[in-house]
CSV table of C-alpha atoms in Angstrom, one decimal:
chain,number,residue,atom,x,y,z
U,1,MET,CA,-107.8,14.8,-36.9
U,2,PRO,CA,-107.9,13.9,-40.6
U,3,ILE,CA,-106.5,10.9,-42.4
U,4,ILE,CA,-102.7,10.6,-42.1
U,5,ASP,CA,-100.6,9.5,-45.0
U,6,LEU,CA,-97.9,7.0,-43.8
U,7,PRO,CA,-95.3,5.3,-46.1
U,8,ASN,CA,-97.5,2.2,-46.6
U,9,ILE,CA,-101.0,3.1,-45.5
U,10,ARG,CA,-103.5,5.9,-44.8
U,11,LEU,CA,-104.8,5.8,-41.2
U,12,HIS,CA,-107.7,7.7,-39.5
U,13,VAL,CA,-106.4,9.2,-36.2
U,14,GLN,CA,-108.0,10.9,-33.3
U,15,GLU,CA,-106.2,12.7,-30.4
U,16,LEU,CA,-107.4,13.7,-27.0
U,17,ASN,CA,-105.4,16.1,-24.8
U,18,PRO,CA,-102.5,16.6,-27.3
U,19,ALA,CA,-100.6,18.7,-24.8
U,20,GLY,CA,-100.3,15.8,-22.4
U,21,ARG,CA,-96.9,15.2,-20.8
U,22,GLU,CA,-96.8,11.6,-21.9
U,23,THR,CA,-98.7,9.6,-24.5
U,24,ILE,CA,-100.9,6.5,-24.5
U,25,ILE,CA,-101.7,4.9,-27.8
U,26,MET,CA,-104.7,2.7,-27.8
U,27,VAL,CA,-105.1,-0.1,-30.3
U,28,HIS,CA,-108.5,-1.6,-31.0
U,29,GLY,CA,-109.2,-5.2,-32.0
U,30,MET,CA,-109.9,-6.8,-35.4
U,31,PHE,CA,-113.4,-6.1,-36.9
U,32,SER,CA,-114.0,-3.1,-34.7
U,33,ASN,CA,-112.6,0.5,-34.6
U,34,LEU,CA,-111.3,3.3,-32.4
U,35,ALA,CA,-114.9,3.9,-31.0
U,36,VAL,CA,-114.3,1.0,-28.6
U,37,TYR,CA,-112.3,3.5,-26.5
U,38,TYR,CA,-113.3,6.9,-27.8
U,39,PHE,CA,-116.6,7.6,-25.9
U,40,ASN,CA,-115.7,6.2,-22.5
U,41,ILE,CA,-112.2,4.9,-21.7
U,42,ALA,CA,-110.1,7.4,-23.7
U,43,PRO,CA,-111.6,10.5,-22.1
U,44,MET,CA,-110.8,9.1,-18.6
U,45,LEU,CA,-107.2,8.6,-19.6
U,46,ALA,CA,-107.0,12.0,-21.3
U,47,LYS,CA,-107.4,13.7,-18.0
U,48,HIS,CA,-103.8,12.7,-17.4
U,49,TYR,CA,-102.2,11.8,-20.7
U,50,ARG,CA,-102.1,12.6,-24.4
U,51,VAL,CA,-104.2,9.8,-25.9
U,52,VAL,CA,-103.9,8.7,-29.5
U,53,LEU,CA,-106.5,6.5,-31.2
U,54,PHE,CA,-106.4,5.2,-34.7
U,55,ASP,CA,-108.4,2.8,-36.9
U,56,MET,CA,-106.2,0.0,-38.1
U,57,LYS,CA,-105.9,-0.7,-41.8
U,58,GLY,CA,-109.1,-2.0,-43.3
U,59,HIS,CA,-111.1,-0.8,-40.3
U,60,GLY,CA,-113.2,2.3,-39.6
U,61,MET,CA,-112.2,5.3,-41.7
U,62,SER,CA,-108.7,4.0,-42.5
U,63,GLU,CA,-107.6,2.8,-46.0
U,64,LYS,CA,-109.0,-0.5,-47.1
U,65,VAL,CA,-106.2,-2.9,-48.2
U,66,GLN,CA,-106.1,-6.6,-49.1
U,67,THR,CA,-102.9,-7.6,-47.2
U,68,GLY,CA,-100.7,-6.8,-44.3
U,69,TYR,CA,-102.8,-7.9,-41.3
U,70,ASP,CA,-100.0,-9.8,-39.7
U,71,LEU,CA,-98.4,-8.5,-36.5
U,72,THR,CA,-95.2,-7.4,-38.2
U,73,SER,CA,-97.0,-5.3,-40.7
U,74,MET,CA,-99.4,-3.9,-38.1
U,75,THR,CA,-96.5,-2.9,-35.8
U,76,THR,CA,-94.7,-1.3,-38.8
U,77,ASP,CA,-97.8,0.8,-39.3
U,78,LEU,CA,-97.8,1.8,-35.6
U,79,ARG,CA,-94.1,2.7,-35.6
U,80,ASP,CA,-94.6,4.8,-38.7
U,81,LEU,CA,-97.6,6.5,-37.1
U,82,MET,CA,-95.5,7.4,-34.0
U,83,ASP,CA,-92.8,8.8,-36.3
U,84,GLU,CA,-95.3,10.9,-38.1
U,85,LEU,CA,-96.8,12.3,-34.9
U,86,GLY,CA,-93.3,12.9,-33.4
U,87,ILE,CA,-93.9,10.4,-30.6
U,88,GLU,CA,-90.5,9.0,-29.4
U,89,LYS,CA,-92.0,6.7,-26.8
U,90,ALA,CA,-95.5,5.8,-25.7
U,91,HIS,CA,-97.4,3.6,-23.3
U,92,LEU,CA,-99.6,1.1,-25.2
U,93,ALA,CA,-103.1,-0.3,-24.5
U,94,GLY,CA,-104.4,-2.9,-26.9
U,95,TYR,CA,-107.7,-4.8,-27.0
U,96,SER,CA,-108.1,-8.3,-28.4
U,97,TYR,CA,-105.9,-8.6,-31.5
U,98,GLY,CA,-104.8,-5.1,-30.7
U,99,GLY,CA,-103.3,-6.4,-27.5
U,100,LEU,CA,-101.1,-8.7,-29.6
U,101,VAL,CA,-100.0,-5.7,-31.7
U,102,ALA,CA,-99.0,-4.0,-28.5
U,103,LEU,CA,-97.0,-7.0,-27.4
U,104,LYS,CA,-95.3,-7.3,-30.8
U,105,MET,CA,-94.3,-3.6,-30.5
U,106,ALA,CA,-92.6,-4.4,-27.3
U,107,THR,CA,-90.6,-7.2,-28.9
U,108,ARG,CA,-89.7,-5.3,-32.1
U,109,PHE,CA,-89.3,-1.8,-30.8
U,110,PRO,CA,-88.7,-2.0,-27.1
U,111,GLU,CA,-87.1,1.5,-27.0
U,112,ARG,CA,-90.4,3.0,-28.2
U,113,VAL,CA,-92.7,1.4,-25.6
U,114,GLY,CA,-93.3,2.3,-22.0
U,115,LYS,CA,-96.0,0.3,-20.1
U,116,LEU,CA,-98.2,-2.3,-21.7
U,117,ALA,CA,-101.9,-2.8,-21.0
U,118,ILE,CA,-103.3,-5.9,-22.7
U,119,ILE,CA,-107.1,-6.3,-22.7
U,120,GLU,CA,-108.4,-9.7,-23.7
U,121,GLY,CA,-105.3,-10.6,-25.8
U,122,PRO,CA,-106.2,-14.0,-27.3
U,123,ASP,CA,-103.7,-16.9,-27.9
U,124,PRO,CA,-103.5,-17.2,-31.7
U,125,SER,CA,-102.8,-20.9,-31.4
U,126,GLU,CA,-106.3,-21.5,-30.2
U,127,GLN,CA,-108.5,-22.6,-33.0
U,128,GLU,CA,-111.5,-20.6,-31.8
U,129,THR,CA,-109.6,-17.3,-31.6
U,130,LEU,CA,-110.9,-15.9,-34.8
U,131,ALA,CA,-114.5,-17.0,-34.0
U,132,ILE,CA,-114.3,-15.3,-30.6
U,133,ILE,CA,-113.0,-12.1,-32.1
U,134,ASP,CA,-115.7,-12.2,-34.8
U,135,THR,CA,-118.6,-12.8,-32.5
U,136,TYR,CA,-117.7,-10.2,-29.9
U,137,SER,CA,-116.7,-7.6,-32.5
U,138,LYS,CA,-120.3,-7.9,-33.9
U,139,GLU,CA,-121.6,-7.3,-30.4
U,140,PHE,CA,-119.4,-4.2,-30.1
U,141,LEU,CA,-120.7,-2.8,-33.4
U,142,ILE,CA,-124.3,-3.3,-32.4
U,143,HIS,CA,-123.6,-1.7,-29.0
U,144,TYR,CA,-121.9,1.3,-30.8
U,145,ILE,CA,-124.8,1.8,-33.1
U,146,GLU,CA,-127.4,1.6,-30.3
U,147,ASN,CA,-125.6,4.0,-28.0
U,148,PHE,CA,-123.4,6.4,-30.0
U,149,ALA,CA,-124.5,6.4,-33.7
U,150,ASP,CA,-127.3,8.7,-34.9
U,151,THR,CA,-130.1,6.1,-34.7
U,152,THR,CA,-132.9,8.6,-33.9
U,153,ARG,CA,-134.1,7.8,-37.4
U,154,LEU,CA,-134.5,4.3,-38.7
U,155,LEU,CA,-132.7,5.0,-42.0
U,156,ALA,CA,-129.6,6.4,-40.1
U,157,GLY,CA,-129.3,3.1,-38.1
U,158,LYS,CA,-129.9,1.1,-41.3
U,159,ARG,CA,-127.1,2.9,-43.1
U,160,GLN,CA,-124.7,2.3,-40.2
U,161,LEU,CA,-125.6,-1.4,-40.1
U,162,GLU,CA,-125.0,-1.7,-43.9
U,163,LYS,CA,-121.7,0.0,-43.6
U,164,ASN,CA,-120.6,-2.4,-40.9
U,165,HIS,CA,-121.8,-5.3,-42.9
U,166,ARG,CA,-119.7,-4.1,-45.9
U,167,MET,CA,-116.6,-3.9,-43.6
U,168,TYR,CA,-117.1,-7.5,-42.5
U,169,GLU,CA,-117.7,-8.7,-46.1
U,170,PHE,CA,-114.5,-6.9,-47.2
U,171,LEU,CA,-112.3,-8.2,-44.4
U,172,PHE,CA,-113.5,-11.8,-44.5
U,173,ASN,CA,-113.8,-12.2,-48.3
U,174,GLU,CA,-111.3,-9.8,-49.9
U,175,THR,CA,-108.3,-9.7,-47.5
U,176,SER,CA,-105.6,-11.9,-46.1
U,177,ILE,CA,-106.9,-11.3,-42.5
U,178,ARG,CA,-107.7,-14.9,-41.8
U,179,SER,CA,-104.4,-16.4,-43.1
U,180,ASP,CA,-102.4,-13.6,-41.5
U,181,MET,CA,-104.0,-14.3,-38.1
U,182,GLU,CA,-103.5,-18.0,-38.5
U,183,GLY,CA,-99.9,-17.3,-39.3
U,184,GLU,CA,-99.3,-15.9,-35.8
U,185,LYS,CA,-100.2,-19.2,-34.0
U,186,ALA,CA,-96.7,-19.5,-32.5
U,187,PHE,CA,-96.7,-16.0,-31.1
U,188,PHE,CA,-97.2,-16.8,-27.4
U,189,ASN,CA,-94.3,-19.3,-27.6
U,190,ASP,CA,-92.0,-16.7,-29.1
U,191,PRO,CA,-89.0,-16.3,-26.8
U,192,ALA,CA,-89.2,-12.6,-27.4
U,193,VAL,CA,-92.6,-12.5,-25.6
U,194,ALA,CA,-91.0,-14.1,-22.5
U,195,ALA,CA,-88.2,-11.5,-22.8
U,196,ILE,CA,-90.6,-8.5,-22.5
U,197,THR,CA,-89.5,-6.5,-19.4
U,198,ASN,CA,-92.1,-3.7,-19.6
U,199,ASP,CA,-94.6,-3.3,-16.7
U,200,THR,CA,-97.6,-5.2,-18.1
U,201,LEU,CA,-101.2,-5.2,-17.0
U,202,LEU,CA,-103.4,-8.1,-18.3
U,203,ILE,CA,-107.1,-7.4,-18.1
U,204,TYR,CA,-109.6,-10.2,-19.0
U,205,GLY,CA,-113.3,-10.7,-18.5
U,206,GLU,CA,-113.9,-13.3,-15.8
U,207,GLU,CA,-116.4,-15.1,-18.1
U,208,SER,CA,-114.2,-14.9,-21.2
U,209,ASN,CA,-113.0,-17.9,-23.1
U,210,CYS,CA,-109.7,-16.0,-23.3
U,211,VAL,CA,-108.9,-16.2,-19.6
U,212,PRO,CA,-106.5,-19.1,-20.2
U,213,SER,CA,-104.6,-16.8,-22.6
U,214,GLY,CA,-104.3,-14.2,-19.9
U,215,ARG,CA,-102.9,-16.8,-17.5
U,216,THR,CA,-100.4,-18.0,-20.1
U,217,LEU,CA,-99.1,-14.4,-20.6
U,218,ALA,CA,-99.0,-13.8,-16.9
U,219,SER,CA,-96.8,-16.9,-16.5
U,220,ARG,CA,-94.4,-15.8,-19.3
U,221,ILE,CA,-94.1,-12.1,-18.9
U,222,PRO,CA,-92.0,-11.4,-15.8
U,223,ASN,CA,-93.3,-7.9,-14.8
U,224,SER,CA,-97.0,-8.7,-15.4
U,225,ARG,CA,-100.2,-8.7,-13.4
U,226,LEU,CA,-103.5,-10.4,-14.3
U,227,VAL,CA,-106.8,-8.7,-13.4
U,228,LEU,CA,-110.2,-10.3,-14.0
U,229,ALA,CA,-113.1,-7.9,-14.5
U,230,PRO,CA,-116.8,-8.6,-14.7
U,231,GLY,CA,-117.7,-9.6,-18.3
U,232,ASP,CA,-116.6,-11.6,-21.2
U,233,HIS,CA,-114.4,-10.9,-24.2
U,234,ASN,CA,-116.2,-7.7,-24.9
U,235,VAL,CA,-115.4,-6.3,-21.4
U,236,PRO,CA,-114.3,-2.8,-22.6
U,237,VAL,CA,-117.8,-2.3,-24.0
U,238,GLN,CA,-119.6,-3.9,-21.1
U,239,GLN,CA,-117.6,-2.3,-18.3
U,240,PRO,CA,-115.8,0.8,-19.6
U,241,GLU,CA,-115.7,2.5,-16.3
U,242,VAL,CA,-114.2,-0.5,-14.6
U,243,ILE,CA,-111.6,-0.9,-17.4
U,244,GLY,CA,-110.9,2.9,-17.4
U,245,LYS,CA,-110.2,2.8,-13.6
U,246,GLU,CA,-107.9,-0.2,-13.9
U,247,LEU,CA,-105.9,1.6,-16.7
U,248,ILE,CA,-105.7,4.8,-14.7
U,249,GLU,CA,-104.5,2.9,-11.6
U,250,PHE,CA,-101.8,1.2,-13.8
U,251,PHE,CA,-100.7,4.1,-16.0
U,252,VAL,CA,-101.3,7.2,-13.9
U,253,ARG,CA,-101.2,6.5,-10.2
U,254,HIS,CA,-97.6,5.1,-10.0
U,255,ASP,CA,-96.3,7.9,-12.3
U,256,GLU,CA,-97.9,10.6,-10.1
U,257,MET,CA,-96.4,9.1,-7.0
U,258,ILE,CA,-93.0,9.3,-8.6
U,259,VAL,CA,-93.5,12.9,-9.5
U,260,THR,CA,-94.8,13.9,-6.0
U,261,GLY,CA,-92.4,11.8,-4.2
U,262,ALA,CA,-95.1,9.9,-2.4
U,263,PRO,CA,-94.2,6.4,-1.1
U,264,ALA,CA,-95.0,3.6,-3.5
U,265,ASP,CA,-97.2,1.7,-1.0
U,266,CYS,CA,-99.3,4.7,0.0
U,267,GLY,CA,-103.1,4.1,0.2
């Protein structure tokens, strides 16, 4: 799918199984792009749902802008994207800072959100949050280049690395991304987060520095469940099949039991 013009931004969007009965929108983290889901996890979910992926502003193939990386602006972009695609309501899956975007959507536009899957959502009040995201996003980009980019020729790999380096330089030096993320320090303590009633799955790498963030969210969101998977903050890249299976169990299995009339506790 080409670039989509929204009221305030131009976003690169990809869809899998557009005829799916329901929709899951997947939000990547800061300093990465939709490829974190596209090659492994999204195709697993697309067997059951319409799956929408997009590059957030300043990332991937979306428009490069200097401001608007706070959660309110990010969720306005997502709401506008849903409006443009004719999506009245969707389940959300968000990784890292994208998980905070998903949570913010549930507080701002609860009528537009079904289930929530939060993967490695960091507590913005932690001083190391930005460093964690930066470090593991670089690891993701290297993994992407080595496994999915056209690196059969040295020059192709070099061009991809240079492109990623330019993205980092732009985001760190020419945008408000740092101050916008720092401005969200009180987010986990927002009463609106504790008021989220959506079924929520919290997935964290058992070796991740963000596990305490998962435990905090689990203690504050009533209808939530915390799952620890093998890996660290970059667990979607390290264990895509494990994460995909957890998401299918969460999003798909319960819905299918409702449709078929099977008992909720069946094996």
